[in-house]
Every structure is written in structure tokens, then in C-alpha cells.
Amino acid sequence: MAETIKVLVPEEEVDKRIEELGRKISEDYAGRQVHLICVLKGGVFFMCELAKRISVPVSMDFMSVGSYGDGTASSGVVKIAKDLDETLEGKDVLVVEDIIDSGRTLSYLLEVFKNRGPKSLKLCTLLDKPERRVKDVKVDYVGFNIPDEFVVGYGLDYAQKYRNLPYIGVVEGVE
């Protein structure tokens, strides 16, 4: 059976919520520059849209991580595949993620970042699945809390497909 995509969060709602997040972040960082860190690949779409809606000065950096296990389950061991290009020393850092579920990767990354001496460190995610959390992670800005379903769109993929959808969808018909 071929997979189909059911719309969970329409494009208009995603755009409106990102606008609200940008406004709130701009208020919270008033008079300062915010350094956005994107966790590749999924977070790119969200970070770019969010950055356009933040009115304070913004700088950006990117990191790629992998979690290695038996191929279907995470081992909880995080490997940095591409580290940041810039130092975090003295910067107001905002980590931007597409989705947080177990919290394992973010918990690890936040510890790594804390040890690099940022002035402040906060976390923003487009989607949050709090019921899947196994590691406690404080999320400062949340776009949407979603049910425990397999979602795609806005950077999230299924077998490298559907990242470019302008909405958040649920994959149906997948074994």
C-alpha cells in the first residue's frame, strides 16, 4: 500500500505560529543579537522562516548529528557529524529544532553547548511530542504540541521525501 499524507497542521496555521514565535523571541531578545543554531537537516526550513520573522539582529550556525543504534532504534549515543563553525562564547544562543520527541539528542547537545560558554542558551522547536520524552529537556518556545504520530513536512521527512511540504502532515499507509 502506498503512503498518503493527511494534513495535521495547515500551512496558514504554521505561518501564523512562526510569526507569533518570531515576535515573542524578538521581545525576549530586545536590544541583543540572537545566535540561531540549526540542527540539520530537518530544522533548516523552520529556522529560515523563523529568522525572517525575528526583528533583532540574527546570526546563524549549523550542526549535524547522528544517533547510532541497530538501524531502527537509537542507541542514545550521539555523534557530531558536522560541528559549529563559530564559537558560542558570550553569545545569546537559541537552538532551533524541527521536532523534539525523546529528548536524548537535545539533552546531549545542550550539555555540549553549555560547556562552550554562551551568555544564554534557549531552545525553540516547531513541533513537540512531550509524551515521547525520556530525557527531560526544557523547551522555551514551542510551535505546536502534537500527538505521537509520524509527521512530515516543513523539513521533516520520510525516507528523504516530503521535507518540502508547506504544512505538517501525518504519513498514513506505512508499515
CSV table of N, CA and C in Angstrom, one decimal:
chain,number,residue,atom,x,y,z
A,1,MET,N,0.9,-1.2,0.0
A,1,MET,CA,0.0,0.0,0.0
A,1,MET,C,0.9,1.2,0.0
A,2,ALA,N,0.6,2.2,-0.9
A,2,ALA,CA,1.4,3.4,-0.9
A,2,ALA,C,1.0,4.3,0.2
A,3,GLU,N,2.0,5.1,0.7
A,3,GLU,CA,1.7,6.0,1.8
A,3,GLU,C,0.9,7.2,1.2
A,4,THR,N,0.1,7.8,2.1
A,4,THR,CA,-0.6,9.0,1.8
A,4,THR,C,-0.3,10.0,3.0
A,5,ILE,N,-0.5,11.3,2.7
A,5,ILE,CA,-0.3,12.3,3.7
A,5,ILE,C,-1.6,13.0,4.1
A,6,LYS,N,-1.9,12.9,5.4
A,6,LYS,CA,-3.1,13.6,5.9
A,6,LYS,C,-2.6,14.9,6.6
A,7,VAL,N,-3.2,16.1,6.3
A,7,VAL,CA,-2.8,17.3,6.8
A,7,VAL,C,-3.1,17.4,8.3
A,8,LEU,N,-2.1,17.6,9.1
A,8,LEU,CA,-2.3,17.7,10.6
A,8,LEU,C,-2.3,19.2,11.0
A,9,VAL,N,-1.4,20.0,10.5
A,9,VAL,CA,-1.4,21.5,10.7
A,9,VAL,C,-1.3,22.2,9.4
A,10,PRO,N,-2.3,22.9,8.9
A,10,PRO,CA,-2.3,23.5,7.6
A,10,PRO,C,-1.2,24.6,7.5
A,11,GLU,N,-0.8,24.9,6.3
A,11,GLU,CA,0.2,25.9,6.0
A,11,GLU,C,-0.1,27.3,6.7
A,12,GLU,N,-1.3,27.7,6.7
A,12,GLU,CA,-1.7,29.0,7.3
A,12,GLU,C,-1.4,29.0,8.8
A,13,GLU,N,-1.8,27.9,9.4
A,13,GLU,CA,-1.5,27.8,10.9
A,13,GLU,C,0.0,27.8,11.2
A,14,VAL,N,0.7,27.1,10.4
A,14,VAL,CA,2.2,27.0,10.6
A,14,VAL,C,2.8,28.5,10.5
A,15,ASP,N,2.4,29.2,9.4
A,15,ASP,CA,2.9,30.5,9.2
A,15,ASP,C,2.5,31.5,10.3
A,16,LYS,N,1.3,31.4,10.7
A,16,LYS,CA,0.8,32.3,11.8
A,16,LYS,C,1.6,32.0,13.1
A,17,ARG,N,1.8,30.7,13.4
A,17,ARG,CA,2.5,30.4,14.7
A,17,ARG,C,4.0,30.8,14.6
A,18,ILE,N,4.6,30.6,13.4
A,18,ILE,CA,6.0,31.1,13.3
A,18,ILE,C,6.1,32.6,13.5
A,19,GLU,N,5.1,33.3,12.9
A,19,GLU,CA,5.1,34.8,13.1
A,19,GLU,C,5.0,35.1,14.6
A,20,GLU,N,4.1,34.4,15.3
A,20,GLU,CA,4.0,34.6,16.8
A,20,GLU,C,5.3,34.3,17.5
A,21,LEU,N,5.9,33.2,17.2
A,21,LEU,CA,7.2,32.9,17.8
A,21,LEU,C,8.3,33.9,17.5
A,22,GLY,N,8.3,34.4,16.3
A,22,GLY,CA,9.3,35.4,15.9
A,22,GLY,C,9.1,36.7,16.7
A,23,ARG,N,7.8,37.1,16.9
A,23,ARG,CA,7.5,38.3,17.7
A,23,ARG,C,7.9,38.1,19.2
A,24,LYS,N,7.6,36.9,19.7
A,24,LYS,CA,8.0,36.7,21.1
A,24,LYS,C,9.5,36.6,21.3
A,25,ILE,N,10.2,36.0,20.4
A,25,ILE,CA,11.7,35.9,20.5
A,25,ILE,C,12.3,37.3,20.4
A,26,SER,N,11.7,38.1,19.5
A,26,SER,CA,12.2,39.5,19.3
A,26,SER,C,12.0,40.3,20.6
A,27,GLU,N,10.9,40.1,21.3
A,27,GLU,CA,10.6,40.8,22.5
A,27,GLU,C,11.6,40.3,23.6
A,28,ASP,N,11.8,39.0,23.7
A,28,ASP,CA,12.7,38.5,24.7
A,28,ASP,C,14.2,38.8,24.5
A,29,TYR,N,14.6,39.1,23.3
A,29,TYR,CA,16.0,39.4,23.0
A,29,TYR,C,16.1,40.9,22.6
A,30,ALA,N,15.2,41.7,22.9
A,30,ALA,CA,15.2,43.1,22.6
A,30,ALA,C,16.6,43.7,23.0
A,31,GLY,N,17.2,44.5,22.1
A,31,GLY,CA,18.5,45.1,22.4
A,31,GLY,C,19.7,44.2,22.3
A,32,ARG,N,19.5,43.0,21.9
A,32,ARG,CA,20.6,42.0,21.8
A,32,ARG,C,20.5,41.3,20.4
A,33,GLN,N,21.6,40.6,20.1
A,33,GLN,CA,21.7,39.8,18.9
A,33,GLN,C,21.4,38.3,19.4
A,34,VAL,N,20.6,37.6,18.6
A,34,VAL,CA,20.4,36.2,18.9
A,34,VAL,C,21.2,35.3,17.9
A,35,HIS,N,21.9,34.3,18.4
A,35,HIS,CA,22.6,33.4,17.6
A,35,HIS,C,21.8,32.1,17.4
A,36,LEU,N,21.3,31.9,16.2
A,36,LEU,CA,20.5,30.7,16.0
A,36,LEU,C,21.4,29.5,15.6
A,37,ILE,N,21.1,28.4,16.2
A,37,ILE,CA,21.8,27.1,15.8
A,37,ILE,C,20.8,26.1,15.3
A,38,CYS,N,21.0,25.7,14.1
A,38,CYS,CA,20.1,24.8,13.5
A,38,CYS,C,20.7,23.4,13.5
A,39,VAL,N,19.9,22.4,13.9
A,39,VAL,CA,20.3,21.0,13.9
A,39,VAL,C,19.8,20.5,12.5
A,40,LEU,N,20.7,20.1,11.7
A,40,LEU,CA,20.4,19.7,10.3
A,40,LEU,C,19.9,18.3,10.3
A,41,LYS,N,19.1,17.9,9.3
A,41,LYS,CA,18.7,18.7,8.2
A,41,LYS,C,17.3,19.3,8.4
A,42,GLY,N,16.5,18.6,9.2
A,42,GLY,CA,15.1,19.0,9.3
A,42,GLY,C,14.8,20.4,9.8
A,43,GLY,N,15.7,20.9,10.6
A,43,GLY,CA,15.4,22.3,11.2
A,43,GLY,C,15.6,23.4,10.2
A,44,VAL,N,16.2,23.2,9.1
A,44,VAL,CA,16.6,24.3,8.1
A,44,VAL,C,15.3,25.1,7.7
A,45,PHE,N,14.3,24.4,7.3
A,45,PHE,CA,13.1,25.1,6.8
A,45,PHE,C,12.5,26.0,7.9
A,46,PHE,N,12.4,25.5,9.1
A,46,PHE,CA,11.8,26.2,10.2
A,46,PHE,C,12.7,27.4,10.6
A,47,MET,N,14.0,27.1,10.7
A,47,MET,CA,14.9,28.2,11.1
A,47,MET,C,14.9,29.4,10.2
A,48,CYS,N,14.9,29.1,8.9
A,48,CYS,CA,14.9,30.2,7.9
A,48,CYS,C,13.6,31.0,8.0
A,49,GLU,N,12.5,30.3,8.1
A,49,GLU,CA,11.2,31.1,8.2
A,49,GLU,C,11.2,31.8,9.5
A,50,LEU,N,11.7,31.3,10.6
A,50,LEU,CA,11.7,31.9,11.9
A,50,LEU,C,12.6,33.2,11.9
A,51,ALA,N,13.8,33.0,11.3
A,51,ALA,CA,14.8,34.1,11.3
A,51,ALA,C,14.2,35.3,10.5
A,52,LYS,N,13.4,35.1,9.5
A,52,LYS,CA,12.8,36.2,8.7
A,52,LYS,C,11.8,37.0,9.6
A,53,ARG,N,11.3,36.4,10.6
A,53,ARG,CA,10.3,37.0,11.4
A,53,ARG,C,10.8,37.5,12.8
A,54,ILE,N,12.1,37.4,13.0
A,54,ILE,CA,12.8,38.0,14.2
A,54,ILE,C,13.3,39.4,13.8
A,55,SER,N,12.9,40.4,14.6
A,55,SER,CA,13.3,41.7,14.3
A,55,SER,C,14.6,42.2,14.9
A,56,VAL,N,15.2,41.4,15.8
A,56,VAL,CA,16.5,41.8,16.4
A,56,VAL,C,17.6,41.2,15.5
A,57,PRO,N,18.9,41.7,15.6
A,57,PRO,CA,19.9,41.1,14.7
A,57,PRO,C,20.1,39.6,15.0
A,58,VAL,N,20.3,38.8,13.9
A,58,VAL,CA,20.4,37.4,14.0
A,58,VAL,C,21.7,36.9,13.3
A,59,SER,N,22.3,36.0,13.9
A,59,SER,CA,23.4,35.2,13.2
A,59,SER,C,23.0,33.8,13.3
A,60,MET,N,23.6,33.0,12.4
A,60,MET,CA,23.2,31.5,12.3
A,60,MET,C,24.4,30.6,12.2
A,61,ASP,N,24.2,29.4,12.7
A,61,ASP,CA,25.2,28.4,12.5
A,61,ASP,C,24.5,27.0,12.4
A,62,PHE,N,25.2,26.0,12.0
A,62,PHE,CA,24.5,24.7,11.7
A,62,PHE,C,25.3,23.6,12.3
A,63,MET,N,24.6,22.6,12.7
A,63,MET,CA,25.3,21.4,13.3
A,63,MET,C,24.5,20.1,12.8
A,64,SER,N,25.3,19.1,12.5
A,64,SER,CA,24.6,17.8,12.1
A,64,SER,C,25.1,16.8,13.1
A,65,VAL,N,24.1,16.0,13.5
A,65,VAL,CA,24.3,15.0,14.5
A,65,VAL,C,23.6,13.7,14.0
A,66,GLY,N,24.1,12.6,14.5
A,66,GLY,CA,23.5,11.3,14.3
A,66,GLY,C,23.5,10.5,15.5
A,67,SER,N,22.5,9.6,15.6
A,67,SER,CA,22.3,8.8,16.8
A,67,SER,C,22.4,7.4,16.3
A,68,TYR,N,23.3,6.6,16.8
A,68,TYR,CA,23.6,5.3,16.2
A,68,TYR,C,23.1,4.2,17.0
A,69,GLY,N,22.4,3.2,16.4
A,69,GLY,CA,21.9,2.1,17.1
A,69,GLY,C,21.9,0.9,16.2
A,70,ASP,N,20.9,0.1,16.2
A,70,ASP,CA,20.8,-1.1,15.3
A,70,ASP,C,20.2,-0.8,14.0
A,71,GLY,N,20.0,0.5,13.7
A,71,GLY,CA,19.4,0.9,12.4
A,71,GLY,C,17.9,1.3,12.6
A,72,THR,N,17.2,0.8,13.6
A,72,THR,CA,15.8,1.1,13.7
A,72,THR,C,15.6,1.9,15.0
A,73,ALA,N,16.5,1.7,16.0
A,73,ALA,CA,16.3,2.3,17.3
A,73,ALA,C,17.6,3.1,17.6
A,74,SER,N,17.4,4.2,18.3
A,74,SER,CA,18.6,5.0,18.7
A,74,SER,C,19.3,4.3,19.9
A,75,SER,N,20.6,4.3,19.9
A,75,SER,CA,21.3,3.8,21.0
A,75,SER,C,21.5,4.8,22.1
A,76,GLY,N,21.1,6.0,21.8
A,76,GLY,CA,21.3,7.1,22.8
A,76,GLY,C,22.7,7.7,22.7
A,77,VAL,N,23.5,7.1,21.8
A,77,VAL,CA,24.9,7.6,21.6
A,77,VAL,C,24.8,8.6,20.5
A,78,VAL,N,25.1,9.9,20.8
A,78,VAL,CA,25.0,10.9,19.7
A,78,VAL,C,26.4,11.2,19.2
A,79,LYS,N,26.5,11.2,17.9
A,79,LYS,CA,27.8,11.5,17.2
A,79,LYS,C,27.6,12.8,16.4
A,80,ILE,N,28.6,13.8,16.6
A,80,ILE,CA,28.5,15.0,15.9
A,80,ILE,C,29.2,14.8,14.6
A,81,ALA,N,28.4,14.9,13.5
A,81,ALA,CA,28.9,14.7,12.1
A,81,ALA,C,29.4,16.0,11.6
A,82,LYS,N,28.8,17.2,11.9
A,82,LYS,CA,29.3,18.5,11.5
A,82,LYS,C,29.2,19.4,12.7
A,83,ASP,N,30.3,19.9,13.2
A,83,ASP,CA,30.2,20.8,14.3
A,83,ASP,C,30.0,22.2,13.9
A,84,LEU,N,29.8,23.1,14.8
A,84,LEU,CA,29.5,24.5,14.6
A,84,LEU,C,30.8,25.2,14.0
A,85,ASP,N,30.6,26.2,13.2
A,85,ASP,CA,31.7,26.9,12.6
A,85,ASP,C,32.2,28.1,13.5
A,86,GLU,N,31.3,28.5,14.4
A,86,GLU,CA,31.7,29.7,15.3
A,86,GLU,C,31.7,29.3,16.7
A,87,THR,N,32.3,30.1,17.5
A,87,THR,CA,32.3,29.9,19.0
A,87,THR,C,31.0,30.4,19.5
A,88,LEU,N,30.6,29.8,20.7
A,88,LEU,CA,29.4,30.2,21.4
A,88,LEU,C,29.7,31.2,22.5
A,89,GLU,N,31.0,31.4,22.8
A,89,GLU,CA,31.4,32.2,23.9
A,89,GLU,C,30.8,33.5,23.9
A,90,GLY,N,30.0,33.8,25.0
A,90,GLY,CA,29.4,35.1,25.3
A,90,GLY,C,28.2,35.4,24.4
A,91,LYS,N,27.7,34.5,23.6
A,91,LYS,CA,26.6,34.7,22.7
A,91,LYS,C,25.2,34.3,23.4
A,92,ASP,N,24.2,35.0,23.0
A,92,ASP,CA,22.8,34.6,23.3
A,92,ASP,C,22.4,33.6,22.3
A,93,VAL,N,22.4,32.3,22.7
A,93,VAL,CA,22.2,31.2,21.7
A,93,VAL,C,20.7,30.7,21.8
A,94,LEU,N,20.1,30.5,20.7
A,94,LEU,CA,18.8,29.8,20.6
A,94,LEU,C,19.0,28.6,19.6
A,95,VAL,N,18.8,27.4,20.2
A,95,VAL,CA,18.9,26.2,19.4
A,95,VAL,C,17.5,26.0,18.7
A,96,VAL,N,17.5,25.8,17.4
A,96,VAL,CA,16.2,25.7,16.7
A,96,VAL,C,16.1,24.3,16.1
A,97,GLU,N,15.0,23.6,16.5
A,97,GLU,CA,14.8,22.3,16.1
A,97,GLU,C,13.5,22.1,15.4
A,98,ASP,N,13.3,21.1,14.5
A,98,ASP,CA,12.1,20.9,13.8
A,98,ASP,C,11.1,20.1,14.8
A,99,ILE,N,11.6,19.1,15.5
A,99,ILE,CA,10.8,18.3,16.3
A,99,ILE,C,11.6,17.8,17.5
A,100,ILE,N,11.0,17.7,18.7
A,100,ILE,CA,11.6,17.0,19.8
A,100,ILE,C,10.7,15.9,20.3
A,101,ASP,N,11.2,14.7,20.4
A,101,ASP,CA,10.4,13.6,20.9
A,101,ASP,C,11.1,13.1,22.2
A,102,SER,N,12.0,12.1,22.0
A,102,SER,CA,12.6,11.5,23.2
A,102,SER,C,13.4,12.5,24.0
A,103,GLY,N,14.0,13.5,23.4
A,103,GLY,CA,14.9,14.5,24.1
A,103,GLY,C,16.3,14.1,24.2
A,104,ARG,N,16.7,12.8,23.8
A,104,ARG,CA,18.0,12.3,24.0
A,104,ARG,C,19.1,13.2,23.3
A,105,THR,N,18.9,13.5,22.0
A,105,THR,CA,19.8,14.2,21.2
A,105,THR,C,19.9,15.7,21.8
A,106,LEU,N,18.8,16.3,22.0
A,106,LEU,CA,18.8,17.7,22.5
A,106,LEU,C,19.5,17.8,23.9
A,107,SER,N,19.2,16.8,24.8
A,107,SER,CA,19.8,16.8,26.1
A,107,SER,C,21.3,16.8,26.0
A,108,TYR,N,21.8,15.9,25.1
A,108,TYR,CA,23.2,15.8,24.9
A,108,TYR,C,23.8,17.2,24.3
A,109,LEU,N,23.1,17.7,23.3
A,109,LEU,CA,23.6,18.9,22.6
A,109,LEU,C,23.6,20.1,23.5
A,110,LEU,N,22.6,20.2,24.3
A,110,LEU,CA,22.5,21.4,25.3
A,110,LEU,C,23.7,21.3,26.3
A,111,GLU,N,24.0,20.1,26.7
A,111,GLU,CA,25.2,20.0,27.6
A,111,GLU,C,26.5,20.4,26.9
A,112,VAL,N,26.6,20.0,25.7
A,112,VAL,CA,27.8,20.3,24.9
A,112,VAL,C,27.9,21.9,24.7
A,113,PHE,N,26.7,22.5,24.4
A,113,PHE,CA,26.7,23.9,24.2
A,113,PHE,C,26.9,24.7,25.5
A,114,LYS,N,26.4,24.2,26.6
A,114,LYS,CA,26.6,24.9,27.9
A,114,LYS,C,28.1,25.0,28.2
A,115,ASN,N,28.8,23.9,27.9
A,115,ASN,CA,30.2,23.9,28.2
A,115,ASN,C,31.1,24.8,27.2
A,116,ARG,N,30.4,25.4,26.2
A,116,ARG,CA,31.1,26.3,25.3
A,116,ARG,C,31.0,27.8,25.7
A,117,GLY,N,30.4,28.0,26.8
A,117,GLY,CA,30.4,29.4,27.4
A,117,GLY,C,29.4,30.4,26.8
A,118,PRO,N,28.2,30.0,26.4
A,118,PRO,CA,27.3,31.0,25.9
A,118,PRO,C,26.8,31.9,27.0
A,119,LYS,N,26.4,33.2,26.6
A,119,LYS,CA,25.8,34.1,27.6
A,119,LYS,C,24.5,33.5,28.1
A,120,SER,N,23.7,33.0,27.1
A,120,SER,CA,22.4,32.4,27.5
A,120,SER,C,22.2,31.3,26.4
A,121,LEU,N,21.3,30.3,26.8
A,121,LEU,CA,21.1,29.2,26.0
A,121,LEU,C,19.6,28.8,26.1
A,122,LYS,N,18.9,28.9,25.0
A,122,LYS,CA,17.4,28.5,25.0
A,122,LYS,C,17.2,27.6,23.8
A,123,LEU,N,16.0,27.0,23.9
A,123,LEU,CA,15.6,26.0,22.9
A,123,LEU,C,14.2,26.4,22.3
A,124,CYS,N,14.1,26.3,20.9
A,124,CYS,CA,12.9,26.5,20.2
A,124,CYS,C,12.6,25.4,19.3
A,125,THR,N,11.4,24.9,19.3
A,125,THR,CA,11.1,23.8,18.4
A,125,THR,C,9.7,24.1,17.7
A,126,LEU,N,9.6,23.7,16.4
A,126,LEU,CA,8.4,23.8,15.7
A,126,LEU,C,7.3,22.8,16.3
A,127,LEU,N,7.8,21.6,16.5
A,127,LEU,CA,6.9,20.5,17.0
A,127,LEU,C,7.4,19.8,18.2
A,128,ASP,N,6.5,19.5,19.2
A,128,ASP,CA,6.9,18.9,20.4
A,128,ASP,C,6.0,17.7,20.6
A,129,LYS,N,6.6,16.5,21.0
A,129,LYS,CA,5.9,15.3,21.3
A,129,LYS,C,6.2,15.0,22.8
A,130,PRO,N,5.7,15.8,23.8
A,130,PRO,CA,6.1,15.6,25.1
A,130,PRO,C,5.9,14.2,25.7
A,131,GLU,N,4.9,13.5,25.2
A,131,GLU,CA,4.6,12.2,25.7
A,131,GLU,C,5.6,11.1,25.3
A,132,ARG,N,6.5,11.5,24.4
A,132,ARG,CA,7.6,10.6,24.0
A,132,ARG,C,8.9,10.8,24.8
A,133,ARG,N,8.9,11.9,25.6
A,133,ARG,CA,10.1,12.3,26.3
A,133,ARG,C,10.7,11.2,27.2
A,134,VAL,N,12.0,10.9,27.1
A,134,VAL,CA,12.7,10.0,28.0
A,134,VAL,C,13.8,10.8,28.7
A,135,LYS,N,14.2,11.9,28.1
A,135,LYS,CA,15.2,12.8,28.8
A,135,LYS,C,14.5,14.2,29.0
A,136,ASP,N,14.6,14.7,30.2
A,136,ASP,CA,13.9,16.0,30.5
A,136,ASP,C,14.7,17.1,29.8
A,137,VAL,N,14.0,17.8,28.9
A,137,VAL,CA,14.6,18.9,28.2
A,137,VAL,C,13.6,20.1,28.3
A,138,LYS,N,14.2,21.3,28.8
A,138,LYS,CA,13.3,22.5,28.9
A,138,LYS,C,13.2,23.1,27.5
A,139,VAL,N,12.0,23.2,27.0
A,139,VAL,CA,11.8,23.8,25.7
A,139,VAL,C,11.2,25.2,26.0
A,140,ASP,N,11.9,26.3,25.5
A,140,ASP,CA,11.5,27.6,25.8
A,140,ASP,C,10.4,28.2,24.9
A,141,TYR,N,10.5,27.7,23.6
A,141,TYR,CA,9.5,28.2,22.6
A,141,TYR,C,9.0,27.0,21.8
A,142,VAL,N,7.7,26.7,21.8
A,142,VAL,CA,7.1,25.6,21.2
A,142,VAL,C,6.1,26.1,20.1
A,143,GLY,N,6.2,25.6,18.9
A,143,GLY,CA,5.2,25.9,17.9
A,143,GLY,C,3.9,25.2,18.2
A,144,PHE,N,4.0,23.9,18.1
A,144,PHE,CA,2.8,23.0,18.3
A,144,PHE,C,3.2,21.8,19.1
A,145,ASN,N,2.3,21.4,20.1
A,145,ASN,CA,2.4,20.1,20.7
A,145,ASN,C,1.6,19.2,19.8
A,146,ILE,N,2.1,18.1,19.5
A,146,ILE,CA,1.4,17.2,18.5
A,146,ILE,C,1.4,15.8,19.1
A,147,PRO,N,0.4,15.0,18.7
A,147,PRO,CA,0.3,13.6,19.1
A,147,PRO,C,1.4,12.7,18.6
A,148,ASP,N,1.5,11.5,19.2
A,148,ASP,CA,2.6,10.6,18.8
A,148,ASP,C,2.3,9.9,17.5
A,149,GLU,N,2.4,10.7,16.4
A,149,GLU,CA,2.2,10.2,15.0
A,149,GLU,C,3.5,10.5,14.2
A,150,PHE,N,3.7,9.8,13.1
A,150,PHE,CA,4.8,10.0,12.3
A,150,PHE,C,4.5,11.2,11.3
A,151,VAL,N,5.2,12.3,11.5
A,151,VAL,CA,4.9,13.5,10.8
A,151,VAL,C,6.0,13.9,9.8
A,152,VAL,N,5.5,14.6,8.7
A,152,VAL,CA,6.4,15.1,7.6
A,152,VAL,C,6.0,16.5,7.3
A,153,GLY,N,6.9,17.1,6.5
A,153,GLY,CA,6.6,18.5,6.0
A,153,GLY,C,7.4,19.4,6.8
A,154,TYR,N,7.6,20.6,6.2
A,154,TYR,CA,8.4,21.7,6.9
A,154,TYR,C,9.7,21.2,7.4
A,155,GLY,N,10.4,20.4,6.6
A,155,GLY,CA,11.7,19.9,6.9
A,155,GLY,C,11.8,18.5,7.4
A,156,LEU,N,10.6,18.0,7.9
A,156,LEU,CA,10.6,16.6,8.4
A,156,LEU,C,10.4,15.7,7.2
A,157,ASP,N,11.1,14.5,7.2
A,157,ASP,CA,11.0,13.6,6.1
A,157,ASP,C,10.6,12.2,6.5
A,158,TYR,N,10.2,11.5,5.4
A,158,TYR,CA,10.0,10.1,5.5
A,158,TYR,C,10.9,9.5,4.3
A,159,ALA,N,11.9,8.8,4.6
A,159,ALA,CA,12.9,8.3,3.6
A,159,ALA,C,13.3,9.4,2.7
A,160,GLN,N,13.6,10.5,3.2
A,160,GLN,CA,14.1,11.7,2.5
A,160,GLN,C,13.1,12.4,1.6
A,161,LYS,N,11.8,12.0,1.7
A,161,LYS,CA,10.7,12.6,0.9
A,161,LYS,C,9.9,13.5,1.9
A,162,TYR,N,9.2,14.4,1.3
A,162,TYR,CA,8.2,15.2,1.9
A,162,TYR,C,8.7,16.4,2.7
A,163,ARG,N,10.0,16.6,2.8
A,163,ARG,CA,10.6,17.7,3.6
A,163,ARG,C,10.0,19.1,3.1
A,164,ASN,N,9.7,19.2,1.8
A,164,ASN,CA,9.4,20.4,1.1
A,164,ASN,C,7.9,20.7,1.2
A,165,LEU,N,7.1,19.9,1.9
A,165,LEU,CA,5.7,20.2,2.1
A,165,LEU,C,5.5,21.5,2.9
A,166,PRO,N,4.6,22.4,2.6
A,166,PRO,CA,4.5,23.7,3.3
A,166,PRO,C,3.6,23.5,4.6
A,167,TYR,N,3.2,22.3,4.9
A,167,TYR,CA,2.3,22.1,6.1
A,167,TYR,C,2.9,20.9,6.8
A,168,ILE,N,2.3,20.6,8.0
A,168,ILE,CA,2.7,19.4,8.7
A,168,ILE,C,1.7,18.3,8.5
A,169,GLY,N,2.2,17.2,8.0
A,169,GLY,CA,1.3,16.1,7.7
A,169,GLY,C,1.6,14.8,8.4
A,170,VAL,N,0.6,13.9,8.5
A,170,VAL,CA,0.8,12.6,9.1
A,170,VAL,C,0.9,11.6,7.9
A,171,VAL,N,1.9,10.7,8.0
A,171,VAL,CA,2.1,9.7,7.0
A,171,VAL,C,1.2,8.5,7.3
A,172,GLU,N,0.4,8.1,6.4
A,172,GLU,CA,-0.5,7.0,6.6
A,172,GLU,C,-0.2,5.9,5.5
A,173,GLY,N,-0.5,4.7,5.9
A,173,GLY,CA,-0.3,3.6,4.9
A,173,GLY,C,1.2,3.1,5.0
A,174,VAL,N,1.9,3.3,6.1
A,174,VAL,CA,3.3,2.9,6.2
A,174,VAL,C,3.3,1.7,7.2
A,175,GLU,N,4.0,0.7,6.8
A,175,GLU,CA,4.1,-0.5,7.7
A,175,GLU,C,5.3,-0.3,8.6
